[in-house]
Short mmCIF file of C-alpha atoms in Angstrom, two decimals:
data_model
loop_
_atom_site.label_atom_id
_atom_site.label_comp_id
_atom_site.label_asym_id
_atom_site.label_seq_id
_atom_site.Cartn_x
_atom_site.Cartn_y
_atom_site.Cartn_z
CA MET A 780 -2.35 -51.19 12.18
CA ALA A 781 -4.25 -52.92 9.24
CA SER A 782 -6.80 -54.87 11.60
CA LEU A 783 -7.32 -51.89 13.43
CA GLN A 784 -8.03 -49.90 10.39
CA ASP A 785 -10.72 -52.26 9.51
CA ASP A 786 -12.31 -51.83 12.94
CA LEU A 787 -12.25 -48.14 12.64
CA SER A 788 -13.48 -47.73 9.33
CA CYS A 789 -17.13 -46.78 8.38
CA ILE A 790 -18.95 -49.53 6.47
CA ILE A 791 -20.57 -47.07 4.13
CA CYS A 792 -17.51 -45.07 2.93
CA HIS A 793 -14.98 -47.61 4.01
CA ASP A 794 -12.85 -44.85 5.24
CA ILE A 795 -11.59 -43.93 8.96
CA PHE A 796 -14.72 -42.69 10.83
CA LYS A 797 -15.16 -38.74 10.66
CA ASP A 798 -17.55 -37.73 13.44
CA PRO A 799 -18.96 -40.92 14.29
CA VAL A 800 -22.44 -41.11 15.57
CA LEU A 801 -23.99 -43.96 17.50
CA LEU A 802 -27.35 -45.48 16.75
CA PRO A 803 -29.61 -47.25 19.30
CA CYS A 804 -28.65 -50.65 17.90
CA SER A 805 -24.84 -49.82 18.82
CA HIS A 806 -23.74 -49.61 15.11
CA SER A 807 -21.70 -46.48 14.30
CA PHE A 808 -21.41 -44.47 11.22
CA CYS A 809 -19.91 -40.98 9.97
CA LYS A 810 -22.40 -38.39 10.58
CA VAL A 811 -22.29 -37.38 6.71
CA CYS A 812 -22.34 -40.87 5.66
CA LEU A 813 -25.53 -41.55 7.61
CA GLN A 814 -27.24 -38.46 6.65
CA ASN A 815 -26.49 -39.40 2.82
CA TRP A 816 -27.91 -42.81 3.42
CA PHE A 817 -31.03 -41.72 4.77
CA GLN A 818 -31.54 -39.17 2.10
CA ASP A 819 -34.69 -39.83 -0.01
CA LYS A 820 -35.50 -42.69 2.18
CA ARG A 821 -38.87 -43.12 3.56
CA ARG A 822 -37.89 -45.02 6.62
CA LYS A 823 -34.51 -44.79 8.38
CA LEU A 824 -33.23 -48.08 8.82
CA CYS A 825 -29.86 -49.09 10.12
CA PRO A 826 -27.54 -49.86 7.36
CA VAL A 827 -26.37 -53.07 9.10
CA CYS A 828 -29.16 -54.52 11.09
CA ARG A 829 -32.08 -52.82 9.45
CA ARG A 830 -33.59 -51.72 12.81
CA GLU A 831 -35.44 -48.47 12.59
CA VAL A 832 -33.84 -45.35 13.88
CA PRO A 833 -35.62 -42.65 15.66
CA GLU A 834 -36.13 -39.32 14.36
CA SER A 835 -33.99 -37.46 16.65
CA ASP A 836 -30.27 -36.86 15.71
CA PRO A 837 -28.05 -39.62 17.07
CA PRO A 838 -25.18 -38.55 19.43
CA LEU A 839 -21.71 -38.26 18.80
CA ASN A 840 -19.49 -41.42 19.52
CA LEU A 841 -16.97 -39.38 21.58
CA ALA A 842 -14.72 -42.41 22.43
CA LEU A 843 -14.76 -43.67 18.59
CA LYS A 844 -13.88 -40.10 17.51
CA ASN A 845 -10.93 -39.86 19.94
CA LEU A 846 -9.87 -43.35 19.07
CA CYS A 847 -10.04 -42.61 15.39
CA GLU A 848 -8.19 -39.35 15.73
CA ASP A 849 -5.35 -41.33 17.77
CA PHE A 850 -5.01 -43.84 15.20
CA LEU A 851 -4.66 -41.50 12.39
CA LEU A 852 -2.13 -39.42 14.39
CA ARG A 853 0.08 -42.53 14.93
CA GLY A 854 -0.34 -43.56 11.41
CA ASN A 855 0.82 -40.28 10.17
CA LYS A 856 3.82 -40.41 12.33
CA LYS A 857 4.62 -43.78 11.18
CA GLN A 858 4.61 -42.64 7.62
CA SER A 859 6.45 -39.69 8.15
CA ALA A 860 9.14 -41.44 9.88
CA GLY A 861 9.79 -43.91 6.90
CA PRO A 862 10.61 -43.59 3.42
CA VAL A 863 8.61 -41.10 1.56
CA ASP A 864 7.94 -43.59 -1.13
CA LEU A 865 6.73 -46.34 1.02
CA CYS A 866 3.27 -46.95 2.19
CA GLY A 867 2.83 -46.10 5.84
CA LEU A 868 0.42 -49.16 6.37
CA HIS A 869 2.00 -52.05 4.51
CA SER A 870 5.61 -50.74 3.88
CA GLU A 871 5.09 -51.30 0.13
CA LYS A 872 6.31 -48.87 -2.41
CA LEU A 873 3.52 -46.35 -3.36
CA LYS A 874 2.94 -47.11 -7.21
CA LEU A 875 -0.85 -46.17 -7.58
CA PHE A 876 -2.85 -42.95 -6.84
CA CYS A 877 -6.40 -43.15 -5.63
CA MET A 878 -8.43 -40.64 -7.56
CA ASP A 879 -11.56 -41.14 -5.02
CA HIS A 880 -9.30 -40.28 -1.68
CA LYS A 881 -6.73 -38.07 -3.56
CA GLU A 882 -3.55 -39.95 -2.18
CA PRO A 883 -0.88 -42.36 -3.16
CA VAL A 884 -1.54 -45.97 -2.42
CA CYS A 885 0.33 -49.32 -2.67
CA VAL A 886 -0.72 -52.55 -4.45
CA VAL A 887 -1.73 -53.98 -1.03
CA CYS A 888 -4.07 -50.84 -0.62
CA ARG A 889 -5.59 -51.34 -3.73
CA ASP A 890 -6.90 -54.76 -2.82
CA SER A 891 -7.97 -53.47 0.56
CA ARG A 892 -11.57 -52.93 1.40
CA SER A 893 -11.03 -48.95 1.85
CA HIS A 894 -10.07 -48.74 -1.72
CA ALA A 895 -12.64 -51.11 -3.30
CA ASN A 896 -14.18 -49.94 -6.55
CA HIS A 897 -12.06 -46.62 -6.47
CA GLU A 898 -10.37 -45.44 -9.63
CA LEU A 899 -6.69 -45.93 -9.50
CA ARG A 900 -4.02 -44.72 -11.73
CA PRO A 901 -0.38 -44.97 -11.98
CA ILE A 902 1.65 -42.69 -9.67
CA ASP A 903 3.40 -40.75 -12.67
CA GLU A 904 0.46 -40.38 -14.74
CA ALA A 905 -1.72 -38.84 -11.79
CA ALA A 906 1.27 -36.42 -10.94
CA ASP A 907 1.53 -35.32 -14.52
CA HIS A 908 -2.54 -34.79 -14.62
CA HIS A 909 -2.56 -33.10 -11.03
CA ARG A 910 0.33 -30.75 -12.04
CA LEU A 911 -1.69 -29.54 -15.00
CA GLU A 912 -4.80 -29.02 -13.04
CA LEU A 913 -2.91 -27.21 -10.32
CA LEU A 914 -1.38 -25.03 -12.93
CA GLY A 915 -4.66 -24.01 -14.28
CA LEU A 916 -5.81 -23.30 -10.92
CA LEU A 917 -3.01 -20.97 -10.35
CA GLU A 918 -4.03 -18.63 -13.31
CA PRO A 919 -6.65 -16.99 -11.35
CA VAL A 920 -4.58 -16.30 -8.56
CA ARG A 921 -1.84 -14.81 -10.59
CA GLU A 922 -4.52 -12.57 -12.23
CA LYS A 923 -5.74 -11.56 -8.64
CA LEU A 924 -2.37 -10.77 -7.68
CA LYS A 925 -2.06 -8.23 -10.57
CA ILE A 926 -5.45 -6.77 -9.99
CA SER A 927 -4.38 -6.31 -6.45
CA LYS A 928 -1.25 -4.70 -7.23
CA LYS A 929 -2.74 -2.38 -9.58
CA VAL A 930 -5.27 -1.25 -7.30
CA LYS A 931 -2.73 -0.97 -4.51
CA GLU A 932 -0.40 1.19 -6.56
CA ASN A 933 -3.46 3.62 -7.35
CA CYS A 934 -4.35 3.63 -3.55
CA ASP A 935 -0.60 4.65 -2.70
CA LYS A 936 -1.05 7.41 -5.35
CA THR A 937 -4.48 8.30 -3.70
CA SER A 938 -3.04 8.38 -0.16
CA GLU A 939 -0.50 10.70 -1.28
CA HIS A 940 -2.79 12.86 -3.00
CA ILE A 941 -4.90 13.20 -0.03
CA LYS A 942 -1.87 14.76 1.64
CA VAL A 943 -1.32 17.02 -1.07
CA GLN A 944 -5.07 18.10 -1.03
CA ALA A 945 -4.83 18.84 2.72
CA ARG A 946 -1.75 21.04 2.20
CA ARG A 947 -3.34 22.73 -0.52
CA THR A 948 -6.76 23.22 1.10
CA GLU A 949 -5.11 24.27 4.58
CA THR A 950 -2.86 26.98 2.59
CA ARG A 951 -6.07 28.45 0.87
CA ILE A 952 -8.06 28.37 3.87
CA ARG A 953 -5.42 30.25 5.84
CA LEU A 954 -4.89 32.96 3.14
CA GLU A 955 -8.63 33.32 2.94
CA PHE A 956 -9.03 33.92 6.78
CA GLU A 957 -5.93 36.14 6.89
CA ARG A 958 -7.67 38.42 4.27
CA LEU A 959 -10.60 38.60 6.72
CA HIS A 960 -8.56 39.63 9.75
CA GLN A 961 -8.45 38.66 13.28
CA PHE A 962 -12.05 38.49 14.12
CA LEU A 963 -12.37 35.65 11.70
CA ARG A 964 -9.71 33.32 13.71
CA ASP A 965 -12.63 31.31 15.38
CA GLU A 966 -14.27 30.63 12.13
CA GLU A 967 -10.83 29.80 10.38
CA GLU A 968 -10.25 27.28 13.33
CA ALA A 969 -13.38 25.49 12.98
CA LYS A 970 -12.78 25.17 9.28
CA MET A 971 -9.46 23.63 9.90
CA ALA A 972 -10.74 21.20 12.49
CA ALA A 973 -13.24 19.91 10.07
CA LEU A 974 -10.41 19.54 7.35
CA ARG A 975 -8.36 17.63 9.92
CA GLU A 976 -10.92 15.20 10.71
CA GLU A 977 -11.85 14.52 7.28
CA THR A 978 -8.09 14.08 6.39
CA GLU A 979 -7.55 11.75 9.28
CA GLN A 980 -10.70 10.02 8.34
CA LYS A 981 -10.00 9.41 4.42
CA SER A 982 -6.10 8.68 5.21
CA GLN A 983 -7.29 6.16 7.65
CA VAL A 984 -9.67 4.43 5.05
CA MET A 985 -6.79 4.22 2.59
CA VAL A 986 -4.51 2.84 5.43
CA GLN A 987 -6.99 0.26 6.02
CA LYS A 988 -7.44 -0.31 2.08
CA ILE A 989 -3.73 -0.74 1.90
CA THR A 990 -3.26 -3.04 4.62
CA GLY A 991 -5.88 -5.26 3.29
CA LEU A 992 -4.37 -5.20 -0.16
CA ASN A 993 -0.98 -5.92 1.38
CA GLN A 994 -2.45 -9.00 3.27
CA ASP A 995 -4.17 -9.92 0.01
CA ILE A 996 -0.95 -9.76 -1.80
CA ALA A 997 0.99 -11.52 0.63
CA THR A 998 -1.43 -14.31 0.64
CA PHE A 999 -1.45 -14.77 -2.93
CA SER A 1000 2.25 -14.41 -3.25
CA ASP A 1001 2.79 -17.24 -0.47
CA THR A 1002 0.44 -19.33 -2.24
CA ILE A 1003 1.99 -19.09 -5.57
CA ARG A 1004 5.41 -19.56 -4.01
CA ALA A 1005 4.50 -22.53 -2.10
CA THR A 1006 2.73 -24.14 -4.91
CA GLU A 1007 5.68 -23.56 -7.27
CA GLU A 1008 7.89 -24.95 -4.99
CA THR A 1009 5.84 -28.02 -4.41
CA LEU A 1010 5.55 -28.38 -8.27
CA LYS A 1011 9.06 -28.89 -8.60
CA ALA A 1012 9.17 -31.80 -5.64
CA GLN A 1013 9.00 -35.56 -6.56
CA ASP A 1014 5.73 -37.12 -7.53
CA VAL A 1015 4.83 -38.70 -4.28
CA SER A 1016 5.66 -35.53 -2.10
CA PHE A 1017 3.77 -33.22 -4.50
CA LEU A 1018 0.68 -35.44 -4.40
CA GLN A 1019 0.75 -35.71 -0.58
CA SER A 1020 0.66 -32.04 -0.51
CA TYR A 1021 -1.77 -31.86 -3.40
CA LYS A 1022 -5.03 -31.88 -1.53
CA SER A 1023 -3.89 -29.18 1.19
CA LEU A 1024 -2.62 -26.92 -1.70
CA VAL A 1025 -5.81 -27.17 -3.57
CA LYS A 1026 -7.78 -25.96 -0.42
CA GLU A 1027 -5.28 -23.02 0.05
CA ILE A 1028 -5.68 -21.92 -3.64
CA GLN A 1029 -9.46 -22.03 -3.27
CA GLN A 1030 -9.17 -19.94 -0.20
CA CYS A 1031 -7.64 -17.32 -2.60
CA PHE A 1032 -10.69 -17.59 -4.80
CA LEU A 1033 -12.95 -16.60 -1.86
CA ILE A 1034 -11.31 -13.22 -1.60
CA VAL A 1035 -13.03 -10.47 -3.42
CA ASP A 1036 -11.27 -8.85 -6.13
CA PRO A 1037 -10.34 -5.42 -4.68
CA GLU A 1038 -11.81 -2.10 -6.36
CA PRO A 1039 -10.80 1.45 -6.19
CA VAL A 1040 -12.45 3.22 -3.22
CA PRO A 1041 -15.17 5.64 -4.39
CA GLY A 1042 -15.28 8.99 -2.46
CA ALA A 1043 -11.64 8.60 -1.21
CA LEU A 1044 -10.61 12.14 -1.91
CA LEU A 1045 -11.06 14.85 0.37
CA ASP A 1046 -14.03 17.06 -0.27
CA GLU A 1047 -12.42 20.35 -1.23
CA ALA A 1048 -15.61 21.80 -2.31
CA LYS A 1049 -16.99 21.39 1.30
CA HIS A 1050 -13.98 23.24 2.91
CA LEU A 1051 -13.51 25.91 0.18
CA GLY A 1052 -16.72 26.25 -1.76
CA ASN A 1053 -18.60 29.60 -0.95
CA LEU A 1054 -16.30 30.21 2.00
CA SER A 1055 -16.77 33.81 1.83
CA TYR A 1056 -20.46 33.56 1.57
CA ASN A 1057 -20.87 31.17 4.58
CA ILE A 1058 -19.57 34.30 6.67
CA TRP A 1059 -21.61 36.78 4.83
CA ASN A 1060 -23.58 37.89 7.65
CA LYS A 1061 -20.35 38.97 9.69
CA MET A 1062 -18.72 40.61 6.58
CA LYS A 1063 -21.43 42.04 4.32
CA GLY A 1064 -19.94 44.11 1.62
CA MET A 1065 -16.67 42.43 1.68
CA VAL A 1066 -17.47 38.91 0.17
CA SER A 1067 -18.85 37.41 -3.14
CA CYS A 1068 -20.92 34.55 -3.60
CA THR A 1069 -21.22 32.12 -6.60
CA PRO A 1070 -24.10 30.02 -7.06
CA LEU A 1071 -22.07 26.95 -7.25
CA VAL A 1072 -18.37 25.81 -7.21
CA LEU A 1073 -16.65 23.22 -9.00
CA ASP A 1074 -15.77 19.77 -7.69
CA PRO A 1075 -12.10 19.06 -8.34
CA ASN A 1076 -12.35 15.50 -7.80
CA THR A 1077 -14.32 15.28 -11.03
CA ALA A 1078 -12.17 17.64 -12.88
CA HIS A 1079 -10.00 15.97 -15.89
CA PRO A 1080 -6.25 15.87 -15.17
CA GLU A 1081 -5.75 18.59 -17.76
CA LEU A 1082 -8.26 21.03 -16.14
CA THR A 1083 -6.69 23.75 -13.86
CA LEU A 1084 -9.07 25.21 -11.34
CA SER A 1085 -8.72 28.44 -9.61
CA ALA A 1086 -8.12 28.51 -5.85
CA ASP A 1087 -11.74 29.37 -5.14
CA LEU A 1088 -12.99 26.75 -7.36
CA THR A 1089 -14.96 28.97 -9.52
CA SER A 1090 -12.92 28.71 -12.76
CA LEU A 1091 -11.33 26.37 -15.18
CA ARG A 1092 -9.09 26.24 -18.04
CA ARG A 1093 -6.93 23.66 -20.25
CA GLY A 1094 -3.32 23.23 -18.87
CA GLU A 1095 -0.57 20.64 -18.41
CA LYS A 1096 -1.67 17.08 -17.45
CA GLN A 1097 -1.47 16.72 -13.70
CA LYS A 1098 -0.62 13.45 -11.86
CA LEU A 1099 -3.70 12.63 -10.24
CA PRO A 1100 -5.03 9.34 -8.81
CA GLU A 1101 -7.61 7.39 -10.74
CA ASN A 1102 -10.56 8.01 -8.67
CA PRO A 1103 -14.09 6.69 -9.89
CA GLU A 1104 -15.62 10.15 -10.14
CA ARG A 1105 -12.98 11.95 -12.43
CA PHE A 1106 -13.47 12.50 -16.02
CA ASP A 1107 -10.72 10.64 -18.11
CA SER A 1108 -11.44 11.23 -21.60
CA SER A 1109 -13.30 14.60 -21.89
CA THR A 1110 -11.63 17.67 -20.43
CA SER A 1111 -14.78 18.29 -18.16
CA VAL A 1112 -15.76 18.90 -14.49
CA LEU A 1113 -18.90 19.14 -12.55
CA GLY A 1114 -20.20 21.48 -10.09
CA SER A 1115 -19.97 20.30 -6.42
CA GLU A 1116 -23.61 20.39 -5.70
CA GLY A 1117 -26.31 18.44 -7.72
CA PHE A 1118 -30.12 19.44 -8.00
CA ASP A 1119 -33.06 17.19 -7.93
CA SER A 1120 -35.63 19.55 -6.96
CA GLY A 1121 -36.56 23.45 -7.33
CA SER A 1122 -35.37 26.34 -9.60
CA HIS A 1123 -31.63 27.31 -10.13
CA SER A 1124 -29.44 29.76 -12.11
CA TRP A 1125 -25.91 30.50 -12.71
CA GLU A 1126 -24.03 32.53 -15.10
CA VAL A 1127 -20.80 31.47 -16.79
CA GLU A 1128 -18.05 33.93 -18.45
CA VAL A 1129 -16.68 32.24 -21.36
CA GLY A 1130 -14.99 35.42 -22.73
CA ASP A 1131 -12.86 34.90 -26.06
CA SER A 1132 -12.45 31.12 -25.43
CA SER A 1133 -13.03 29.38 -28.88
CA SER A 1134 -14.03 26.08 -27.57
CA TRP A 1135 -16.34 25.34 -24.58
CA GLU A 1136 -19.39 23.47 -23.30
CA VAL A 1137 -21.98 24.51 -20.59
CA GLY A 1138 -25.03 22.48 -19.25
CA VAL A 1139 -26.01 19.95 -16.73
CA ALA A 1140 -25.18 16.34 -16.74
CA ALA A 1141 -27.22 13.46 -14.94
CA GLU A 1142 -25.63 11.96 -11.79
CA SER A 1143 -25.22 8.68 -13.93
CA PHE A 1144 -23.46 10.46 -16.92
CA ARG A 1145 -19.86 9.43 -15.81
CA GLN A 1146 -20.52 5.83 -15.70
CA ARG A 1147 -22.13 5.56 -19.05
CA GLY A 1148 -21.39 8.83 -20.90
CA GLU A 1149 -17.69 8.67 -21.41
CA SER A 1150 -17.69 5.01 -22.33
CA GLY A 1151 -19.84 5.62 -25.36
CA GLU A 1152 -23.33 7.52 -25.94
CA GLN A 1153 -23.41 10.53 -23.74
CA GLU A 1154 -26.86 9.97 -22.38
CA GLY A 1155 -27.68 12.12 -19.71
CA LEU A 1156 -26.23 15.50 -20.94
CA TRP A 1157 -27.85 18.80 -22.10
CA LYS A 1158 -25.63 21.46 -23.13
CA VAL A 1159 -24.92 24.49 -25.32
CA ALA A 1160 -21.55 24.20 -26.96
CA PHE A 1161 -19.31 26.77 -29.01
CA LEU A 1162 -16.77 25.30 -31.38
CA LYS A 1163 -15.20 26.68 -34.63
CA ASP A 1164 -17.01 29.89 -34.58
CA LYS A 1165 -20.52 28.06 -34.44
CA TYR A 1166 -23.07 27.40 -31.51
CA ALA A 1167 -25.01 24.45 -31.13
CA ALA A 1168 -27.34 22.62 -28.66
CA SER A 1169 -27.80 18.94 -28.01
CA ALA A 1170 -29.53 16.60 -25.61
CA SER A 1171 -28.67 13.03 -25.40
CA PRO A 1172 -30.27 10.61 -26.43
CA GLN A 1173 -32.91 12.64 -27.96
CA GLY A 1174 -31.23 13.60 -31.28
CA PRO A 1175 -28.65 15.30 -33.11
CA ASP A 1176 -27.07 18.75 -32.49
CA THR A 1177 -29.11 21.87 -33.15
CA SER A 1178 -27.33 24.75 -34.84
CA ILE A 1179 -27.84 28.09 -33.20
CA MET A 1180 -27.87 31.33 -35.13
CA LEU A 1181 -26.14 33.75 -32.57
CA LYS A 1182 -23.80 36.58 -32.44
CA LYS A 1183 -20.55 36.39 -30.23
CA ILE A 1184 -21.41 36.16 -26.50
CA GLN A 1185 -19.11 36.79 -23.60
CA LYS A 1186 -21.30 35.34 -21.07
CA ILE A 1187 -24.08 32.57 -20.82
CA ARG A 1188 -26.76 32.14 -18.19
CA VAL A 1189 -28.12 28.67 -17.27
CA HIS A 1190 -31.57 28.26 -15.60
CA LEU A 1191 -32.71 25.08 -14.50
CA ASN A 1192 -36.36 24.48 -13.11
CA TRP A 1193 -35.90 20.75 -12.33
CA SER A 1194 -39.38 20.39 -11.13
CA ARG A 1195 -41.10 21.77 -14.24
CA GLY A 1196 -38.39 19.83 -16.54
CA LYS A 1197 -37.08 23.01 -18.11
CA LEU A 1198 -33.51 23.89 -18.81
CA VAL A 1199 -33.06 27.50 -20.51
CA PHE A 1200 -29.99 29.21 -21.83
CA SER A 1201 -29.63 33.10 -22.39
CA ASP A 1202 -27.43 35.84 -22.82
CA PRO A 1203 -27.41 37.54 -19.51
CA ASP A 1204 -25.56 40.89 -21.15
CA SER A 1205 -28.87 41.38 -23.51
CA ASN A 1206 -31.42 38.79 -21.92
CA ALA A 1207 -31.71 37.24 -25.33
CA TYR A 1208 -32.94 33.90 -25.45
CA ILE A 1209 -30.53 31.19 -26.92
CA HIS A 1210 -32.03 27.88 -26.41
CA ALA A 1211 -34.31 25.70 -24.21
CA PHE A 1212 -34.82 22.02 -23.44
CA ARG A 1213 -37.97 20.38 -22.01
CA ALA A 1214 -37.57 16.97 -20.35
CA THR A 1215 -38.89 14.75 -17.38
CA PHE A 1216 -35.89 14.91 -15.18
CA THR A 1217 -35.69 11.69 -12.88
CA GLU A 1218 -31.96 11.96 -11.78
CA LYS A 1219 -29.93 14.62 -9.83
CA LEU A 1220 -28.53 16.94 -12.39
CA PHE A 1221 -25.01 18.45 -11.92
CA PRO A 1222 -23.58 21.69 -13.72
CA TYR A 1223 -21.46 20.49 -16.42
CA PHE A 1224 -18.26 22.50 -18.13
CA ASN A 1225 -15.83 21.70 -20.82
CA THR A 1226 -13.14 23.43 -22.45
CA SER A 1227 -10.01 22.51 -24.43
CA LYS A 1228 -8.49 25.95 -24.51
CA GLU A 1229 -6.27 27.81 -21.96
CA THR A 1230 -8.70 30.80 -22.02
CA PRO A 1231 -10.64 30.10 -18.75
CA LEU A 1232 -14.54 29.86 -18.02
CA ARG A 1233 -15.67 31.28 -14.92
CA ILE A 1234 -18.63 31.13 -12.98
CA LEU A 1235 -19.82 34.71 -12.00
CA PRO A 1236 -20.67 35.84 -8.45
CA VAL A 1237 -24.26 36.81 -7.61
CA ASP A 1238 -25.24 40.22 -6.27
CA ILE A 1239 -25.71 39.82 -2.54
CA SER A 1240 -26.57 43.37 -1.78
CA GLU A 1241 -29.91 44.08 -0.41
CA ASN A 1242 -30.92 45.64 -3.42
CA ASN A 1243 -31.03 42.62 -5.46
CA THR A 1244 -34.54 41.46 -6.56
CA ALA A 1245 -35.79 38.24 -6.92
CA GLY A 1246 -36.64 38.06 -10.46
CA ARG A 1247 -33.19 39.42 -11.50
CA TRP A 1248 -31.80 36.03 -12.74
CA TRP A 1249 -34.27 35.08 -15.46
CA PRO A 1250 -36.91 37.08 -16.81
CA PHE A 1251 -38.68 34.03 -18.53
CA ALA A 1252 -38.81 31.82 -15.64
#
């Protein structure tokens, strides 16, 4: 076996041939060894006879490759059949560890050509060193396991909440259509079909996400369990498994850390928002329409929205999934639709609420506003019997001398860079901002009180005039 090993060893790496290629001069070398040998050399010469090698890639020496594989297979069988701490080639006790080949060797192996000039260490010293190294490699895998379990837990909550949303939305849709009687059944079925399709689609997304996380968790758990069991093994057994374990752990590193699924929740606003207005042509005089509706997927857990998504108030904290779109520090909510052109107006009934904020927020506000400076927010606020206007990051709040109001009108002209607040009851001017808008702007609402804020419906009668909304536009 030892003599045959020398014949089947590459003269460059002194190891058994791996993918041997045959040169025209009849000498064979490992494919990778030959490529490294030729690297940075002007002329390609055979490492043995120094004959010039053609530019074309040398062919694979298939017969030699099969012979090497058969030799390695028989050597492994022989080694596995004997005592675990004896060399499979020389039947000597494995007392050393080759740092170059990452395998235990005996004193005869040490003096062989295949381990010439290699770094060798005592078997117990190498085992201690590699145990510590393997423990260090496990730490990132443990962290990945924690992250995956946390994300999966939130995905489970999201999946359940999708079902709750589906049931709640279905109930509200049915009630609305019952109010409009039999001739609206066709419209109701169309809405229900859209809801079922989205529910199925987004539920399937979560099922796939959870399935993938289960697979990752199983991979991480199996890797950790296998590694921990190997760490308890004897030194030789441990070191014989070390190389494959390192590869397995490194495969775990390639698995991308999971993240919460953005846009995973049902778009309730699409199904419920302005539902009556969408059938206005069929039911004139029976319906009302608000210029915008709230997006429940952005609402803080302590905010309660009305069934038609037009009012908000502070209430008990709800158990909601941690979806990326939701406010988690300020009791705020955004409108379901953003604006990046044109002119838009809406009125909000603040009533006797003693704490509220109304304005617009840039699309990037949630990502950067709640974590620190609230950049991208323009608002008028009422707190402690005082009115103030603020625009970040332009400067501090501006106090407003104003009598108690029950409603506030917001007029946004995105194209002209104007945002104007007024009192719709008296048409009195409150405050105005001028800015160059570059992002989509969403209506913004905030309250810390149980008194609701309500978006007022518009007059959709034929007598409504185009200039009714904002006389200063």
